[in-house]
Tab-separated table of C-alpha atoms and ligand atoms in Angstrom:
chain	number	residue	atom	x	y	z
A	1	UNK	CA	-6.906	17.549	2.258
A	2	UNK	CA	-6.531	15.217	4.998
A	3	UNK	CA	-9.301	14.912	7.327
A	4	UNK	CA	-7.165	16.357	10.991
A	5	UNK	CA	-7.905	13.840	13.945
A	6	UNK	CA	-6.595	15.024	17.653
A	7	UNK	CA	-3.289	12.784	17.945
A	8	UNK	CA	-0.618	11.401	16.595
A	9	UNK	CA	2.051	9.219	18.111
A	10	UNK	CA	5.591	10.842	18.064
A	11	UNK	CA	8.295	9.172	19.234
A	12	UNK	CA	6.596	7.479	22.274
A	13	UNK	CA	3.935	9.649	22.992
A	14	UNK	CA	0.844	11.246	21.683
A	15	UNK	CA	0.891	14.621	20.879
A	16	UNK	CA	-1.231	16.944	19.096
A	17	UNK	CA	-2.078	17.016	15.536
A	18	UNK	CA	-0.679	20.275	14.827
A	19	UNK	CA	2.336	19.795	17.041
A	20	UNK	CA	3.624	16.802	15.337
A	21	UNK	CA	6.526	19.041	13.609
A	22	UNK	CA	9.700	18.669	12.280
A	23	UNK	CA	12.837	20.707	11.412
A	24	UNK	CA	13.762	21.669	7.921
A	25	UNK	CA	17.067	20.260	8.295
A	26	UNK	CA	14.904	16.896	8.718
A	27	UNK	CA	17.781	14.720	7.242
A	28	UNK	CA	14.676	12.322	5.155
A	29	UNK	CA	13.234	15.849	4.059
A	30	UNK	CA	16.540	16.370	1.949
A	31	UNK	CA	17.728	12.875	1.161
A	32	UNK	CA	14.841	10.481	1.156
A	33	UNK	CA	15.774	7.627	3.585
A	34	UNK	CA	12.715	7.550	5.545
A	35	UNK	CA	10.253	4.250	5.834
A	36	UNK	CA	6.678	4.002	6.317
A	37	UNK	CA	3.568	1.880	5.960
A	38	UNK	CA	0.037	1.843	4.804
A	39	UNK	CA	-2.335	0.275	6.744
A	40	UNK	CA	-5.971	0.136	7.114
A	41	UNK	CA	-8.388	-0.403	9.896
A	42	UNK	CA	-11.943	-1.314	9.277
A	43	UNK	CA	-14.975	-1.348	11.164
A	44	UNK	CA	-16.108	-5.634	11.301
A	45	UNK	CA	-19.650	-6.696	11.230
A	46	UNK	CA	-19.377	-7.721	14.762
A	47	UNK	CA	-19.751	-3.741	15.661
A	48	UNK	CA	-15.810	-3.691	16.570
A	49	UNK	CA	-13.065	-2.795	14.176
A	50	UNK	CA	-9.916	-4.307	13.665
A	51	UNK	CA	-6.726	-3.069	12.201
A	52	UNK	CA	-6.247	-5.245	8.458
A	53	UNK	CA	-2.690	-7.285	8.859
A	54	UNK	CA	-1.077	-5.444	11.323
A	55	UNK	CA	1.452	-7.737	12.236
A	56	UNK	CA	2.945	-8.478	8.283
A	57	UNK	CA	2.626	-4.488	8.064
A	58	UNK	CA	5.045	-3.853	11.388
A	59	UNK	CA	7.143	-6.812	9.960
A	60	UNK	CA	7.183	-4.869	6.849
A	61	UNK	CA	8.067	-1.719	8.171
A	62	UNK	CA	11.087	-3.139	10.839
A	63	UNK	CA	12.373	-4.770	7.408
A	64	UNK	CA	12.614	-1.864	5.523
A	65	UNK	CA	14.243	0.032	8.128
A	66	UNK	CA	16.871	-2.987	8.124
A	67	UNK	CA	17.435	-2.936	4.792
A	68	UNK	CA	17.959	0.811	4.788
A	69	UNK	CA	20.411	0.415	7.854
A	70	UNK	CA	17.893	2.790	9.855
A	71	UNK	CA	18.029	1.230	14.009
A	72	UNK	CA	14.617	1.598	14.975
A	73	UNK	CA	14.700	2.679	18.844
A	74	UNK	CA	11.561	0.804	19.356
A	75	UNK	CA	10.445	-2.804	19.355
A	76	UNK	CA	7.640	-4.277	16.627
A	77	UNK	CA	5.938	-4.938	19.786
A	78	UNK	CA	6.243	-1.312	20.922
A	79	UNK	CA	4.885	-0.181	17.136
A	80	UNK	CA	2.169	-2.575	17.001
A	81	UNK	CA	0.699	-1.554	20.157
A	82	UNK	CA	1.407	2.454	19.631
A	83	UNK	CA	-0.972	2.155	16.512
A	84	UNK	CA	-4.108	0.412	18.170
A	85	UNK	CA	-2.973	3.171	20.926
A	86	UNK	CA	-3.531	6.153	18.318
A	87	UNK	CA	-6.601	4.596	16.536
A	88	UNK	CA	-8.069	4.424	20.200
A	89	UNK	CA	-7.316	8.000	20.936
A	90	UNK	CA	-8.236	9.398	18.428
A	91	UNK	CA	-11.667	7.642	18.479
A	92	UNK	CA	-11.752	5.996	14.331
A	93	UNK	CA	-13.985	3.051	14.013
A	94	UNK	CA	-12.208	2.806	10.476
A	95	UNK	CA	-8.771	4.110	9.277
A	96	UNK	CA	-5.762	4.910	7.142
A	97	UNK	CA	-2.936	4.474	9.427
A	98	UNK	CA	0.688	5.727	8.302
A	99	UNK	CA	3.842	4.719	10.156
A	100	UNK	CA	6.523	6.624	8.901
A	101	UNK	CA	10.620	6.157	10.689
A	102	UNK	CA	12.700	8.394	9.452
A	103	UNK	CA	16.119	10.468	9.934
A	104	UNK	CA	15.887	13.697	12.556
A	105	UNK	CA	18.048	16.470	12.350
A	106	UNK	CA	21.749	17.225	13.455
A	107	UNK	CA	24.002	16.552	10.908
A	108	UNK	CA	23.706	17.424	7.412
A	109	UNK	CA	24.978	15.556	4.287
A	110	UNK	CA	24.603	12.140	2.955
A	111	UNK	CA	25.620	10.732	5.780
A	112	UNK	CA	23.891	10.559	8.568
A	113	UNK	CA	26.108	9.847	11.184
A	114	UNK	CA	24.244	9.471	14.571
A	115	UNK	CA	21.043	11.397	13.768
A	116	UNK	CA	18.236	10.977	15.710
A	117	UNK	CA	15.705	7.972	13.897
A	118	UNK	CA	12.346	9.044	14.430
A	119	UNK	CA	8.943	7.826	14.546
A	120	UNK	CA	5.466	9.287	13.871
A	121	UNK	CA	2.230	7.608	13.589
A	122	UNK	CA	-0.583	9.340	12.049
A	123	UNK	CA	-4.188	8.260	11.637
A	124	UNK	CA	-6.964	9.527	9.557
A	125	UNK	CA	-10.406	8.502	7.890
A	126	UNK	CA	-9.399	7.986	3.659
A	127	UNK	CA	-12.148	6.889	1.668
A	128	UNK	CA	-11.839	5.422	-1.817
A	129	UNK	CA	-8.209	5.666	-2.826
A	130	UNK	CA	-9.206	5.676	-6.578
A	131	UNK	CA	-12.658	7.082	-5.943
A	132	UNK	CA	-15.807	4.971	-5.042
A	133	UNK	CA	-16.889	4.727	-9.010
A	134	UNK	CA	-13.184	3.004	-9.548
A	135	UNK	CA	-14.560	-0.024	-7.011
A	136	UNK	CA	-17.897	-0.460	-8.820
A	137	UNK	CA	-16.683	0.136	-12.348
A	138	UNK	CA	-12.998	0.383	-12.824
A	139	UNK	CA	-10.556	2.351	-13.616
A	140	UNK	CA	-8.550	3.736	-16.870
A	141	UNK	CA	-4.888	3.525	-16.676
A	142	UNK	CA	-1.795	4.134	-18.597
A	143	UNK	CA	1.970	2.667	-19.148
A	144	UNK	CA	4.065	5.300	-17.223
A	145	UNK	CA	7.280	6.545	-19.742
A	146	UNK	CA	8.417	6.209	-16.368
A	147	UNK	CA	10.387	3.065	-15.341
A	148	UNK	CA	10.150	1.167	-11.970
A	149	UNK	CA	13.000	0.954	-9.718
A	150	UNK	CA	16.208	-1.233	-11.043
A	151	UNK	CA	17.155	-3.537	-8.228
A	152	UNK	CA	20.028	-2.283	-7.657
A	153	UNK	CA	18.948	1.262	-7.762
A	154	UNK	CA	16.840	1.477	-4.803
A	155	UNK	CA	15.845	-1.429	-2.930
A	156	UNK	CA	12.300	-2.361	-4.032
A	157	UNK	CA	11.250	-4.441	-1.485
A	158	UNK	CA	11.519	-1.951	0.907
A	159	UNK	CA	8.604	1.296	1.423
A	160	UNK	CA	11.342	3.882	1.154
A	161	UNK	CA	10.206	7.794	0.918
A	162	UNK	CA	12.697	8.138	-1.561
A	163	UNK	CA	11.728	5.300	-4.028
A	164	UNK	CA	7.987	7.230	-4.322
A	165	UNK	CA	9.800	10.342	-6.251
A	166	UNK	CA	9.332	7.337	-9.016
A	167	UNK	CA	5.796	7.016	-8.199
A	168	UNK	CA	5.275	10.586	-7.507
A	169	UNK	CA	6.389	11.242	-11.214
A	170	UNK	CA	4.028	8.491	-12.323
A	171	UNK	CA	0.747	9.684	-11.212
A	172	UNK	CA	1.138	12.962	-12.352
A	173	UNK	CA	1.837	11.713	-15.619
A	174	UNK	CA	-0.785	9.565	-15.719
A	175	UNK	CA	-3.115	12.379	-14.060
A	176	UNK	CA	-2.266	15.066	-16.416
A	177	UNK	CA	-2.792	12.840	-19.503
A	178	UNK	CA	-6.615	11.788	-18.475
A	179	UNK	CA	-6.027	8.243	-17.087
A	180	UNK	CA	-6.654	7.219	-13.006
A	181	UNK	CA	-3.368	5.922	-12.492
A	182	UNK	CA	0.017	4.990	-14.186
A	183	UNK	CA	1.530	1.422	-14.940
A	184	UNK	CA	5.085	1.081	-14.656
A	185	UNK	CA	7.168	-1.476	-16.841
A	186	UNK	CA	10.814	-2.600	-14.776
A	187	UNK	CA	14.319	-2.488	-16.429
A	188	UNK	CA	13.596	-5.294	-18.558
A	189	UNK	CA	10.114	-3.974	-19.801
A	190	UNK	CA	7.830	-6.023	-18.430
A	191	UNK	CA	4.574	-5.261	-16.328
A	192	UNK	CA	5.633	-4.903	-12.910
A	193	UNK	CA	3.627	-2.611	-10.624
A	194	UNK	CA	1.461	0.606	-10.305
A	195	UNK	CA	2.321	4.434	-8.144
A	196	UNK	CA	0.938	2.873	-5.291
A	197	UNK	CA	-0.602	-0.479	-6.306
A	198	UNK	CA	0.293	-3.807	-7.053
A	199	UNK	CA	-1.370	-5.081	-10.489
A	200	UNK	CA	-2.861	-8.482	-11.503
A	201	UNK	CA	-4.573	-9.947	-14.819
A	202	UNK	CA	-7.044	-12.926	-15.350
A	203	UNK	CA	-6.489	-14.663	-18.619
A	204	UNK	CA	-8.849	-17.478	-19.388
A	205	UNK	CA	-9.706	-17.795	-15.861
A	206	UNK	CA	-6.442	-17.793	-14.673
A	207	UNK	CA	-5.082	-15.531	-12.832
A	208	UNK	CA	-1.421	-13.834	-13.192
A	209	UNK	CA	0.547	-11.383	-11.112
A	210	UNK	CA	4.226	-10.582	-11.728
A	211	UNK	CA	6.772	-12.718	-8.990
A	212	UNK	CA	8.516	-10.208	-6.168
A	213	UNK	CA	11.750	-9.617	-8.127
A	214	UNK	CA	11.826	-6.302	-8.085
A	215	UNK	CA	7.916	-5.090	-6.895
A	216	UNK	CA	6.949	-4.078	-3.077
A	217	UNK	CA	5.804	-7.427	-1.553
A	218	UNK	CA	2.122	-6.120	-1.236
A	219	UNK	CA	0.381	-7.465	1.637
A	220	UNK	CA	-3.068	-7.102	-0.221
A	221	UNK	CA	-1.230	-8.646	-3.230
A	222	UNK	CA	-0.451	-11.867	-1.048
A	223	UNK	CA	-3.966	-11.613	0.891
A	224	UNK	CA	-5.629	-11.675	-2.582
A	225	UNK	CA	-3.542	-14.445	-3.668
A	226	UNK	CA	-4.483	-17.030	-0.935
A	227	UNK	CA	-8.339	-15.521	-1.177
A	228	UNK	CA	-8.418	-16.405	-5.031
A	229	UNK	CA	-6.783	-20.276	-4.611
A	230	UNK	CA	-9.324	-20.679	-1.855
A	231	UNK	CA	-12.009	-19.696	-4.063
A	232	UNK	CA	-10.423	-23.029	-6.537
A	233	UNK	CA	-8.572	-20.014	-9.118
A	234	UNK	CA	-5.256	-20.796	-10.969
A	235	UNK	CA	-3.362	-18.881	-9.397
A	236	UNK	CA	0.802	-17.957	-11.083
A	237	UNK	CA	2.855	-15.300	-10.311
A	238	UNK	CA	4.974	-14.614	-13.377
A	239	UNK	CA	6.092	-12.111	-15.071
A	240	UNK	CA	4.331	-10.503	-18.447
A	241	UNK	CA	4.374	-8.130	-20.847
A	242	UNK	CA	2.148	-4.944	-21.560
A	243	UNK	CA	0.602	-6.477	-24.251
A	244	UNK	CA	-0.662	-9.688	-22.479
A	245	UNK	CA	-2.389	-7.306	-20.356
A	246	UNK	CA	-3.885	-5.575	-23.728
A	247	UNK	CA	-5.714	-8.862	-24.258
A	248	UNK	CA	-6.245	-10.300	-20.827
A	249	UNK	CA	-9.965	-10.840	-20.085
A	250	UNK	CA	-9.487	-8.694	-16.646
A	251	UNK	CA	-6.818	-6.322	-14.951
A	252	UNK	CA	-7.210	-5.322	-11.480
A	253	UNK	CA	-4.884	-3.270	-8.779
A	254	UNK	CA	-4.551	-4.128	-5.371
A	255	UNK	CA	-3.347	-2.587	-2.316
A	256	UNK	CA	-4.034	-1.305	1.242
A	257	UNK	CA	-5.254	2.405	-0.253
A	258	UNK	CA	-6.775	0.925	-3.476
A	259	UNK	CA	-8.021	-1.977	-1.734
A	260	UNK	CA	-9.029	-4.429	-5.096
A	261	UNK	CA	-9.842	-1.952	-7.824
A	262	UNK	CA	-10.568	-3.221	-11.507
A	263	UNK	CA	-8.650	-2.099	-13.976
A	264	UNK	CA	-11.086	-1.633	-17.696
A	265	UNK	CA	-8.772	-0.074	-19.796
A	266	UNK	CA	-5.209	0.122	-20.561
A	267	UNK	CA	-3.744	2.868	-23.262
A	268	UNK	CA	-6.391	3.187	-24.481
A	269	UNK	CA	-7.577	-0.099	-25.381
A	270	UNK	CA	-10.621	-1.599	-23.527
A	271	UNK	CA	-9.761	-4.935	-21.311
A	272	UNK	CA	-12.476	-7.335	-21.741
A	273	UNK	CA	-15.769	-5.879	-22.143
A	274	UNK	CA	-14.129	-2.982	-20.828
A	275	UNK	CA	-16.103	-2.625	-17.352
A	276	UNK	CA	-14.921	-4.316	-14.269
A	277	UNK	CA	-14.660	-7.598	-14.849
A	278	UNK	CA	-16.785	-11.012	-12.954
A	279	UNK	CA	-13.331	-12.488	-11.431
A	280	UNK	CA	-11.878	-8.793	-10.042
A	281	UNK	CA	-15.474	-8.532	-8.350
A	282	UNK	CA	-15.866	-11.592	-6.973
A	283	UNK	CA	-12.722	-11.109	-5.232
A	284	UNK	CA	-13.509	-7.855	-4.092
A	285	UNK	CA	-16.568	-9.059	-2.414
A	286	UNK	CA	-14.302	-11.359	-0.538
A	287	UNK	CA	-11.874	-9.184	0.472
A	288	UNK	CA	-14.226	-6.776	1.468
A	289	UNK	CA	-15.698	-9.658	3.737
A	290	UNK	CA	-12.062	-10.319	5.214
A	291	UNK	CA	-11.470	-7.274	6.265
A	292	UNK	CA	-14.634	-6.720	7.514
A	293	UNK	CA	-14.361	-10.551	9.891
A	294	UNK	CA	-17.037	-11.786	7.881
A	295	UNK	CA	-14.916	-14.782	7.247
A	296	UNK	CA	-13.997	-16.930	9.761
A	297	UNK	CA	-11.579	-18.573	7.883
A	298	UNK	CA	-9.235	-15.596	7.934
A	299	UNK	CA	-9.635	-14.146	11.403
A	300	UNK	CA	-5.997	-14.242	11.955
A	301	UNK	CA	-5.346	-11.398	9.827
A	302	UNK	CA	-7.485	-8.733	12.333
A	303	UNK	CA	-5.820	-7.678	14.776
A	304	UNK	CA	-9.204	-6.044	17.110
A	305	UNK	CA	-9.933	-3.340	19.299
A	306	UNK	CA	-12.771	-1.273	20.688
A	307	UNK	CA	-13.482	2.378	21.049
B	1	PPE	N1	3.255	-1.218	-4.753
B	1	PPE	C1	3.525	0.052	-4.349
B	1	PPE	C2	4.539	0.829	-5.083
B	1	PPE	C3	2.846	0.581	-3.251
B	1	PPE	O1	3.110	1.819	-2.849
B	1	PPE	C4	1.855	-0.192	-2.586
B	1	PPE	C5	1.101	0.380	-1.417
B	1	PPE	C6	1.613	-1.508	-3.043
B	1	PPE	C7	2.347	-1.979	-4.116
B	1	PPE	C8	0.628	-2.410	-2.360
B	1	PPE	O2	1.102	-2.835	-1.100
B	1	PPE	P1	0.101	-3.217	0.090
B	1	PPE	O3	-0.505	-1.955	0.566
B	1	PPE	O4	0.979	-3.862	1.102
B	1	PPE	O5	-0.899	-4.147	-0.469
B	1	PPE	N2	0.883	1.771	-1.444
B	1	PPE	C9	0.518	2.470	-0.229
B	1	PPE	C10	0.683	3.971	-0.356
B	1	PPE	C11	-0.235	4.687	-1.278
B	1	PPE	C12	-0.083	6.197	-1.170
B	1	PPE	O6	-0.542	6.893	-2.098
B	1	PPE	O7	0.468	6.682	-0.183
B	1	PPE	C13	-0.853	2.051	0.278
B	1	PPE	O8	-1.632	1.466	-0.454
B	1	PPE	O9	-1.121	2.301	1.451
């Protein structure tokens, strides 16, 4: 269950948890084309928190809702400071935040002619995404019989409700067969992303992640990317097949919910010694110090505030 806080932000104005409600003839409740985010806030070692990347996230979110045609009657400006508005009110030191735009009521069918496009903003405290063990020790996951989005299809680089029926479908699968979360393989079979996470492996120390063809654009994926070539890794985003991953020395997810969780075993075969591997945790621990601003060098991505 979600943890309840007092507010959430509804098109312009806070209102209270339990009155943030919607029709049933929600156009996005029947037809999918809502978009939303998934941000986090932290609390810093300075004593103040500071929301992770919330300017790529807004970014994010306005281009989604261009690429779905969706006119966003608010400015990324407006957005931006509505969320450090809601964190504020409703007192979180540290948070999941989740944007979501989406189609109102009015007409019904596909089209959704001049419908109202609405906005929410919800805030809440979410732990572990994968559970705490899954950041010490890794996780077990398994190739999805589901495939990921074709390109054409839905668009992938945008957070679309709709696109996460896919995803939905995924980690039940991958729930309901024993495994912590499913790996989905694109139209042409190879390795491209997880439910909710985008997926890396380390190979001799270098370390590969698929290119943005048809995978969300994670902003954790790209964070982690510059982290690990600052650190002096080989870095190359490419794309691979399952059974590189089999016999990579390390696999590891990121994202903003799964933060940088290790990855020790694949169908059933054990990746590397099968724990969570020296590389995946050393870039945890600076990740964990970026979004904490206990590294000056990447300040830029907190955006601060203060209770
Ligand atoms: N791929 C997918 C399909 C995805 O949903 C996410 C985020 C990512 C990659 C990583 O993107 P980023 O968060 O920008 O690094 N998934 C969000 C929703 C998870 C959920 O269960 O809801 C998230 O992590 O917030």
């Amino acid at each position: 269950m979600v943890q309840k806080t007092d507010k959430i932000w509804f098109d312009g104005k806070l209102v209270p948890w339990d009155e943030a409600n919607v029709h049933v003839l929600t156009h996005t409740l029947h037809y999918g084309v809502g978009v939303f985010e998934g941000i986090r806030a932290y609390e810093t070692v300075d004593g103040r928190s500071a929301v992770f990347r919330l300017e790529e996230h807004v970014e994010r979110l306005f281009d989604s809702a261009r690429i779905v045609e969706m006119k966003v009657p608010f400015s990324e400006q407006q957005i931006f400071d509505a969320i450090l508005e809601t964190l504020k009110a409703n007192r979180l030191k540290a948070a999941y935040i989740r944007p979501l735009i989406f189609i109102g009521d009015g007409a019904m069918g596909v089209f959704p002619g001049s419908n109202p496009i609405r906005v929410a903003i919800a805030t809440w405290h979410w732990g572990a995404y994968l559970g705490e063990d899954a950041l010490k020790k890794g996780i077990r996951i398994k190739t999805s019989t589901f495939t990921r989005h074709h390109v054409n299809v839905m668009m992938t680089k945008a957070k679309v409700s709709g696109n996460y029926v896919n995803s939905v479908l995924a980690k039940t699968e991958a729930l309901a067969d024993g495994y912590d979360e499913g790996l989905m393989l694109d139209t042409a079979g190879y390795v491209s992303e997880g439910s909710g996470e985008n997926v890396f492996l380390v190979n001799k120390g270098v370390i590969k992640t698929p290119p943005l063809t048809s995978i969300l654009a994670g902003i954790t994926r790209e964070s982690v990317l510059t982290i690990a070539r600052d650190m002096g890794y080989k870095v190359v985003e490419e794309r691979f097949s399952r059974d590189e991953l089999y016999a990579a020395d390390e696999a590891f997810f990121t994202g903003t919910a799964a933060e940088l969780t290790p990855i020790r075993e694949v169908d059933r075969r054990q990746i590397g010694k099968g724990e969570a591997g020296p590389v995946a945790l050393a870039l945890q621990k600076e990740y964990f110090k970026a979004v904490t601003g206990d590294s000056p060098k990447y300040k830029d991505w907190l955006a601060y505030y203060t209770i």
